[in-house]
Coordinates of C-alpha atoms and ligand atoms in Angstrom, one line a residue:
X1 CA 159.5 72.2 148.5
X2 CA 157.4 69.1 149.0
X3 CA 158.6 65.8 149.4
X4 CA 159.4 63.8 146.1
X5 CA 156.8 61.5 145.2
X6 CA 157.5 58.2 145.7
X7 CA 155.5 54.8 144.7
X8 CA 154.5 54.0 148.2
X9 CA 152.3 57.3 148.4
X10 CA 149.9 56.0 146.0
X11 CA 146.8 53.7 146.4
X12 CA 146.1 50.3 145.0
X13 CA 143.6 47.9 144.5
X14 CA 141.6 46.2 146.2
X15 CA 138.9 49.1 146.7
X16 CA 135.6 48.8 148.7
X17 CA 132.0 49.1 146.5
X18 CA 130.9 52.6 146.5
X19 CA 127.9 53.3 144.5
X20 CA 127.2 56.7 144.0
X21 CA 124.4 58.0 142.0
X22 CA 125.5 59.5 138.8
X23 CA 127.2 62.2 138.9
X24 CA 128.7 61.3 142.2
X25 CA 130.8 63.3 144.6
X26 CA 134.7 63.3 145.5
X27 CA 134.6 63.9 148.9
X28 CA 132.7 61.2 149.4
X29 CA 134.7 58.5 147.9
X30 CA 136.4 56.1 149.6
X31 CA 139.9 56.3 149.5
X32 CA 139.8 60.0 148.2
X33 CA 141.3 61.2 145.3
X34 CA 144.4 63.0 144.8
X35 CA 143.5 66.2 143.0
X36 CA 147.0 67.6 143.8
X37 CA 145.4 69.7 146.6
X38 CA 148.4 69.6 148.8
X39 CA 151.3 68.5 145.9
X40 CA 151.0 70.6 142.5
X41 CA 153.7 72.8 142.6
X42 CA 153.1 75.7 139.6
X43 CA 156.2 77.3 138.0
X44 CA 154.3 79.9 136.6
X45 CA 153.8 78.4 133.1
X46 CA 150.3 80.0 132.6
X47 CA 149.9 83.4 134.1
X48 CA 147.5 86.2 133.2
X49 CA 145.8 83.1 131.5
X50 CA 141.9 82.8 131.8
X51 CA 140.4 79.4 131.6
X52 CA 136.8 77.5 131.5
X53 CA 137.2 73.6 132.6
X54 CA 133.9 71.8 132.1
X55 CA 133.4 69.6 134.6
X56 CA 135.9 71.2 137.1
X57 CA 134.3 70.0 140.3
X58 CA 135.7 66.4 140.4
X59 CA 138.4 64.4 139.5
X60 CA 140.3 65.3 136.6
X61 CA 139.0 68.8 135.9
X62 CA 139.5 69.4 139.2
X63 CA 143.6 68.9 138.9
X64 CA 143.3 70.7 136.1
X65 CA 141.6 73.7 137.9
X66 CA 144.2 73.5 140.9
X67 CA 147.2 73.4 138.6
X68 CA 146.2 76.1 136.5
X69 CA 145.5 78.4 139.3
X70 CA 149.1 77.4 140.4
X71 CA 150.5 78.5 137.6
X72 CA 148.8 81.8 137.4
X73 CA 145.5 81.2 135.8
X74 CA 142.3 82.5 136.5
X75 CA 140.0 80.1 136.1
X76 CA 135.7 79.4 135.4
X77 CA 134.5 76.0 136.6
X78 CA 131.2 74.3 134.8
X79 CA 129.4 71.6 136.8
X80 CA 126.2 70.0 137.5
X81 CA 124.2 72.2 140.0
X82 CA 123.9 68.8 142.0
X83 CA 128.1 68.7 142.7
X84 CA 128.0 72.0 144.5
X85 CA 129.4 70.8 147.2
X86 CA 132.9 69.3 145.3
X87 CA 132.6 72.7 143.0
X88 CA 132.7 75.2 146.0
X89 CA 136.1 73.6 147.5
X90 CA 137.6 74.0 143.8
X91 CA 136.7 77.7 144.0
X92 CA 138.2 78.1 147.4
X93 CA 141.3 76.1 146.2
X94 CA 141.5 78.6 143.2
X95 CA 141.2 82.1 145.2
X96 CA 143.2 80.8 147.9
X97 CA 146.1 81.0 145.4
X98 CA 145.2 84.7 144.4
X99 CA 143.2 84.1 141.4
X100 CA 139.8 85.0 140.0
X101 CA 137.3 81.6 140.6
X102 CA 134.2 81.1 139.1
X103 CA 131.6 78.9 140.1
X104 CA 129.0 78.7 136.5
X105 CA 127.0 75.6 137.2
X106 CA 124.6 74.1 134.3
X107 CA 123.3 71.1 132.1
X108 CA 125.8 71.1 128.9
X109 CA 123.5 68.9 127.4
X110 CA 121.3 72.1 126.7
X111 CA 122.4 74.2 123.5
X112 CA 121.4 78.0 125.3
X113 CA 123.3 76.9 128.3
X114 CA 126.6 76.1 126.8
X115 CA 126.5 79.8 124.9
X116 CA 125.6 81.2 128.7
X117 CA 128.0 79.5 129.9
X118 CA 131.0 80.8 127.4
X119 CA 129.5 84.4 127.5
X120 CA 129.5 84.0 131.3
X121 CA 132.8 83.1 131.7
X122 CA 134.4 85.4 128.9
X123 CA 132.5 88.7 131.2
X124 CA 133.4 87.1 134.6
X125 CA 137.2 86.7 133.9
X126 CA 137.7 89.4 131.5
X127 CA 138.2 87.2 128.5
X128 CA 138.9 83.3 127.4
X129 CA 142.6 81.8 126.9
X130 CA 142.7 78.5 127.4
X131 CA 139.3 76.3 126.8
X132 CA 139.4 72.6 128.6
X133 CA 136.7 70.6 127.4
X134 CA 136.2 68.0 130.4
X135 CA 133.0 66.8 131.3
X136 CA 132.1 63.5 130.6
X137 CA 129.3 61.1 131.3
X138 CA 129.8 57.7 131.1
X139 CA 127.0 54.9 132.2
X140 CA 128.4 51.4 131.3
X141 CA 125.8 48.8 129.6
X142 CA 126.2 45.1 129.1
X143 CA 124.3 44.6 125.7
X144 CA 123.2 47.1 123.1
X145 CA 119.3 45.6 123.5
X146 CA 119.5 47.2 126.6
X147 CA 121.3 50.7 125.6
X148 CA 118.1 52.9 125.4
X149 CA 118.0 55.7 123.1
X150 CA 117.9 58.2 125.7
X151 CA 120.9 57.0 127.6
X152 CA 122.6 56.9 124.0
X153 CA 121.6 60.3 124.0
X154 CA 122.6 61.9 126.9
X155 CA 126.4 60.6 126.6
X156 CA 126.1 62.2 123.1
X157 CA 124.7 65.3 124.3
X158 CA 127.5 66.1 127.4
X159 CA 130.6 64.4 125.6
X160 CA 130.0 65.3 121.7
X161 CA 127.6 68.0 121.2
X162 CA 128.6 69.9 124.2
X163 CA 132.1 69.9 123.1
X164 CA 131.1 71.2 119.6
X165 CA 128.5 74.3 121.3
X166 CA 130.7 75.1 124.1
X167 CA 134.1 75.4 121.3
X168 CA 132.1 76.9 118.8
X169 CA 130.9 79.8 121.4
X170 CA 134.5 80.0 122.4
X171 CA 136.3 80.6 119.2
X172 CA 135.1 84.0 118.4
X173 CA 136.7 85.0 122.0
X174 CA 140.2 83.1 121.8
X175 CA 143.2 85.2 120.8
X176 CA 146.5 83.8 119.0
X177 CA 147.9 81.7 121.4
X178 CA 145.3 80.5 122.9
X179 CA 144.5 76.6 123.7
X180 CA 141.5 74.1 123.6
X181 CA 142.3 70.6 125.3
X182 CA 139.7 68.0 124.6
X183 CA 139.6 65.0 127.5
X184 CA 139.3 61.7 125.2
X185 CA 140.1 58.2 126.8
X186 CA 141.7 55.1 125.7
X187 CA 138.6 54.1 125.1
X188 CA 138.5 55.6 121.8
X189 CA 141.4 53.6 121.1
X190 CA 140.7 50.1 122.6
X191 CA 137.0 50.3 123.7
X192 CA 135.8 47.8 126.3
X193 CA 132.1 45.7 125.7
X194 CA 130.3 47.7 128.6
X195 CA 130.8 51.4 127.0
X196 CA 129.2 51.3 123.7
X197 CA 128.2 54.5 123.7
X198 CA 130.7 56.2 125.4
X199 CA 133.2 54.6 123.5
X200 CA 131.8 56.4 120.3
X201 CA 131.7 59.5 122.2
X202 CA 135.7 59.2 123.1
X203 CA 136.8 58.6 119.4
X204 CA 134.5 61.6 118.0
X205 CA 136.6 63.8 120.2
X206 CA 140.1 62.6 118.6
X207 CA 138.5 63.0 114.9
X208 CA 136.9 66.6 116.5
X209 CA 140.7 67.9 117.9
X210 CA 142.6 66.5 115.1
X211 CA 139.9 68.3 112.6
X212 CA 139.8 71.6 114.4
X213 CA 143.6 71.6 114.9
X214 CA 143.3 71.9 111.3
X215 CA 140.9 74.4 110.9
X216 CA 142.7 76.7 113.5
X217 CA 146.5 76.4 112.9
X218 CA 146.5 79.9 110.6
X219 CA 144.7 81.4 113.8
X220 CA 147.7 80.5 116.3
X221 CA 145.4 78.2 118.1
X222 CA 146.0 74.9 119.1
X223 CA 143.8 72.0 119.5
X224 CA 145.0 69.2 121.4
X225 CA 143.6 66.0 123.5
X226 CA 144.5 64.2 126.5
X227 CA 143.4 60.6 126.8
X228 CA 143.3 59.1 129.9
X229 CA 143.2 55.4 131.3
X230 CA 142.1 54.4 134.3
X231 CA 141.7 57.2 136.9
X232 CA 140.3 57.1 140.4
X233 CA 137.4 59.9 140.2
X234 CA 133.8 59.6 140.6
X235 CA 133.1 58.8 136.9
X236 CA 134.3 55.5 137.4
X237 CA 131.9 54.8 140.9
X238 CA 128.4 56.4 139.6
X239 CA 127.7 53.9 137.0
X240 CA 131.0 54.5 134.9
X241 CA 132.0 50.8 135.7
X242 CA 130.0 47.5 137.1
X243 CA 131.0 48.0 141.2
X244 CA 132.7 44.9 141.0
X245 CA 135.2 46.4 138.7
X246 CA 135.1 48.9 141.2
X247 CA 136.8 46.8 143.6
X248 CA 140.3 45.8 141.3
X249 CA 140.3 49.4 139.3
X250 CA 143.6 49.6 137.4
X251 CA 145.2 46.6 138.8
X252 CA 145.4 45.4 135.2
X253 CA 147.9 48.2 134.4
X254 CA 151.5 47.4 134.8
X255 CA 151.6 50.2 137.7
X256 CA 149.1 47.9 139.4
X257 CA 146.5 51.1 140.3
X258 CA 144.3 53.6 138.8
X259 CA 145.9 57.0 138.4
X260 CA 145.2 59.9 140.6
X261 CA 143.5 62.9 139.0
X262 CA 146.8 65.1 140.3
X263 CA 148.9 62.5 137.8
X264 CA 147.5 63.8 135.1
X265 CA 147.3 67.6 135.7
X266 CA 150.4 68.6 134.3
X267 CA 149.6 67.0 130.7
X268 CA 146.6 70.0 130.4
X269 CA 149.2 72.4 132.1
X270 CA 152.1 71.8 129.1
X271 CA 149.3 71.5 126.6
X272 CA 147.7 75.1 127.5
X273 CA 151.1 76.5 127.5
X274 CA 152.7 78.0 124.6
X275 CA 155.9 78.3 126.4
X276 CA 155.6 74.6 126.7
X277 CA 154.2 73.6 123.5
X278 CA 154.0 76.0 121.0
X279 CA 154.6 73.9 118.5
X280 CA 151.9 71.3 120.0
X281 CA 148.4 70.8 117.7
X282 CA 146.3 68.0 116.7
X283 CA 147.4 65.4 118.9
X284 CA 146.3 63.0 121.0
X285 CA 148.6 62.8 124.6
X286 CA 147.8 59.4 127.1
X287 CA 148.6 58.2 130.7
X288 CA 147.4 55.2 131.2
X289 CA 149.7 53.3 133.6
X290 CA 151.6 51.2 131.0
X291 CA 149.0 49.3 129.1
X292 CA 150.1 51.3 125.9
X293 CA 147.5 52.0 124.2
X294 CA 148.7 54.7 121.8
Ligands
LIG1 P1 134.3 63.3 137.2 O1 133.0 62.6 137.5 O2 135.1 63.9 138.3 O3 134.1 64.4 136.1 C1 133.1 64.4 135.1 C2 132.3 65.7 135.2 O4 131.5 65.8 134.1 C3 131.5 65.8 136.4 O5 132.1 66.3 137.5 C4 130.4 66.7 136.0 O6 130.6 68.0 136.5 C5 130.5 66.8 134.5 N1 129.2 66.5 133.8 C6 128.7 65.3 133.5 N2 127.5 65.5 132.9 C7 127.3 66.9 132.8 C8 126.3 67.7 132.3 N3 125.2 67.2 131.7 N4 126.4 69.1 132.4 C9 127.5 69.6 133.0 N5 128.5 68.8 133.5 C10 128.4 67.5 133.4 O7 135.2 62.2 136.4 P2 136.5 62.3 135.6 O8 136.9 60.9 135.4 O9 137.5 63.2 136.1 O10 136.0 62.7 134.1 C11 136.6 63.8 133.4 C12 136.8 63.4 132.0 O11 137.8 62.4 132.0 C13 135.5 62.8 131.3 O12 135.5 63.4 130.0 C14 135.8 61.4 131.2 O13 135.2 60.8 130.1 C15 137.3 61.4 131.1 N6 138.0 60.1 131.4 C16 138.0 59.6 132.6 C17 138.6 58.4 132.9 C18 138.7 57.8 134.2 O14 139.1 56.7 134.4 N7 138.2 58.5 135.3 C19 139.3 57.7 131.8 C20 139.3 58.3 130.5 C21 138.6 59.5 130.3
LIG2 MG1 131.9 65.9 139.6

C-alpha cells in the first residue's frame, strides 16, 4: 500500500509561463503532472474490459489509461502523431501492468480516420467495452472579431464531430454493458469570455450524453459525462489559457490549485464500471475543486 494522500503532496499556484505550442507535451511541463503513474491503486473493477481513450497521451486521458489498465483493462490510445513521445510512455505504463496497449495515432478531425481508428482498435484488442471520448482542443480568444472560422472549426471538428463519428463507429461493436464517457468541462456550465468556442463545444457534449443515454438505455449501455474544472495538463499551457493565467491556475478554487489528472481518474473508472454504476446513465459528474458549478 501507498502512503495516504495528503494535502501537502499536491502543487499550488504560483506556476512559471510555459508556452507550449498546441498540442503540447507532459513531460515537458513544469511542475509535472500527476497522471497517477506511481499512486492509482486498481481493485480490479474493470477486468477483461477493452477500452479506446481519445486523447490518451496527456493529462486526463492519460489517468484514465493508467487506471484502467490497473484495473484490468486492456486499453487503445488515440493521439496526435506529434505527442508520440507522451503516447509511447502510456503504452509502456499499460503493458507493464500485463495488458494489451495500443498506440493508434491520428487527426479526429478527419471523418475516415475516426472509422479507422474504431475498426483499429475493435481488431487490435479483440473487441470494444468501454468508449472514453477525451480529446479536446481548446485555443482561448479575447473577442469573437477575432475567432476565425477555421479555428471555430477545428474545436468543432476534435470536440463535437469527432465525438459523434468516433461513437457512432463504436456502437455497432459495444455489447450490453458496455460504457461511453464523454469529457465535458464546467465550461459548458459557467463559460469564461476567452472560450467562445470551446465553450459551445463543452455544452454540445452534455445535450450529446444525456440524448444518447436516451437512445441506448434498452441496449444496456450507458452514456455518461465527466466534467472537469481546472486541471493541470497541457491543454491548459498550449494556448488553452492566456500564460498569465498560466501562472495563478486554480487558485480561484477553494482547494487553492488546479487538479492533477490522477484526481480525476477514478470518476471514468466508477463510470465504466457496471459493478460500480450500473444503474448510472445520462449524467453529468464534476470535480472542480469547490467552485460548484453543478
Ligand atoms: P491534454 O492536452 O492532455 O489532452 C487533450 C488531448 O486531445 C491531446 O493529448 C491530444 O491527443 C488530443 N487531441 C487534440 N486534438 C486532436 C486531434 N485533432 N486529433 C486527435 N487527438 C487530438 O489535456 P486535458 O486537459 O487532459 O484534456 C482532456 C479533456 O479534458 C479535453 O476534452 C478537455 O477539453 C477536457 N477538460 C480539461 C480541463 C482542464 O482544465 N485541463 C478542464 C475541463 C475539461
Ligand atoms: Mg497530449
Amino acid at each position: 500500500m501507498t502512503q495516504e494522500i495528503t494535502q501537502r503532496s499536491f502543487v499550488f499556484p504560483p506556476f512559471s509561463e510555459q508556452l507550449q505550442p498546441f498540442p503540447g507535451l507532459a513531460s515537458k511541463m513544469k511542475p509535472l503532472p500527476d497522471h497517477g503513474e506511481t499512486s492509482y491503486q486498481g481493485t480490479g473493477r474493470l477486468i477483461g474490459k477493452k477500452a479506446l481513450i481519445t486523447g490518451g497521451d496527456s493529462g486526463i486521458g492519460r489517468a484514465v489509461a493508467i487506471a484502467f489498465a490497473r484495473e484490468g483493462a486492456d486499453v487503445a490510445i488515440n493521439y496526435l502523431p506529434e505527442e508520440e513521445e507522451d503516447a509511447v510512455e502510456v503504452i509502456r505504463l499499460i503493458k507493464a501492468e500485463g495488458r494489451n496497449g495500443r498506440a493508434i495515432p491520428g487527426d479526429i478531425r478527419v471523418e475516415s480516420f475516426c472509422d479507422t481508428l474504431v475498426e483499429r482498435a475493435v481488431a487490435e484488442l479483440g473487441g470494444l467495452d468501454i468508449l472514453v471520448n477525451n480529446a479536446g482542443r481548446q485555443q482561448y480568444c479575447n473577442s469573437i472579431l477575432d475567432l476565425t472560422t477555421a479555428d471555430f472549426d477545428a474545436t468543432f471538428k476534435t470536440n463535437v464531430y469527432a465525438m459523434f463519428w468516433i461513437t457512432r463507429a463504436a456502437v455497432p461493436h459495444l455489447p450490453e454493458g458496455g460504457a461511453i464517457i464523454n469529457t465535458s468541462s464546467v465550461q459548458a456550465f459557467d463559460p469564461d469570455a476567452i472560450v467562445l468556442d470551446y465553450a459551445q463545444t463543452k455544452a454540445a457534449i452534455v445535450a450529446f450524453t444525456k440524448s444518447l443515454a436516451k437512445q441506448l438505455g434498452s441496449k444496456g449501455i450507458r452514456v455518461n459525462a465527466v466534467a472537469p474544472g481546472p486541471y493541470w495538463t497541457p491543454l491548459q499551457i498550449s494556448g488553452g489559457q492566456p500564460q498569465e493565467k498560466i501562472t495563478s491556475l486554480g487558485a480561484q478554487t477553494p482547494l487553492g490549485r488546479p487538479g492533477q489528472p490522477a484526481e480525476i481518474a477514478s470518476l471514468y473508472v466508477t463510470l465504466a464500471s457496471m459493478q460500480s454504476s450500473s444503474y448510472t446513465t445520462g449524467q453529468v459528474w464534476c470535480s472542480d475543486g469547490g467552485n460548484g458549478t453543478l
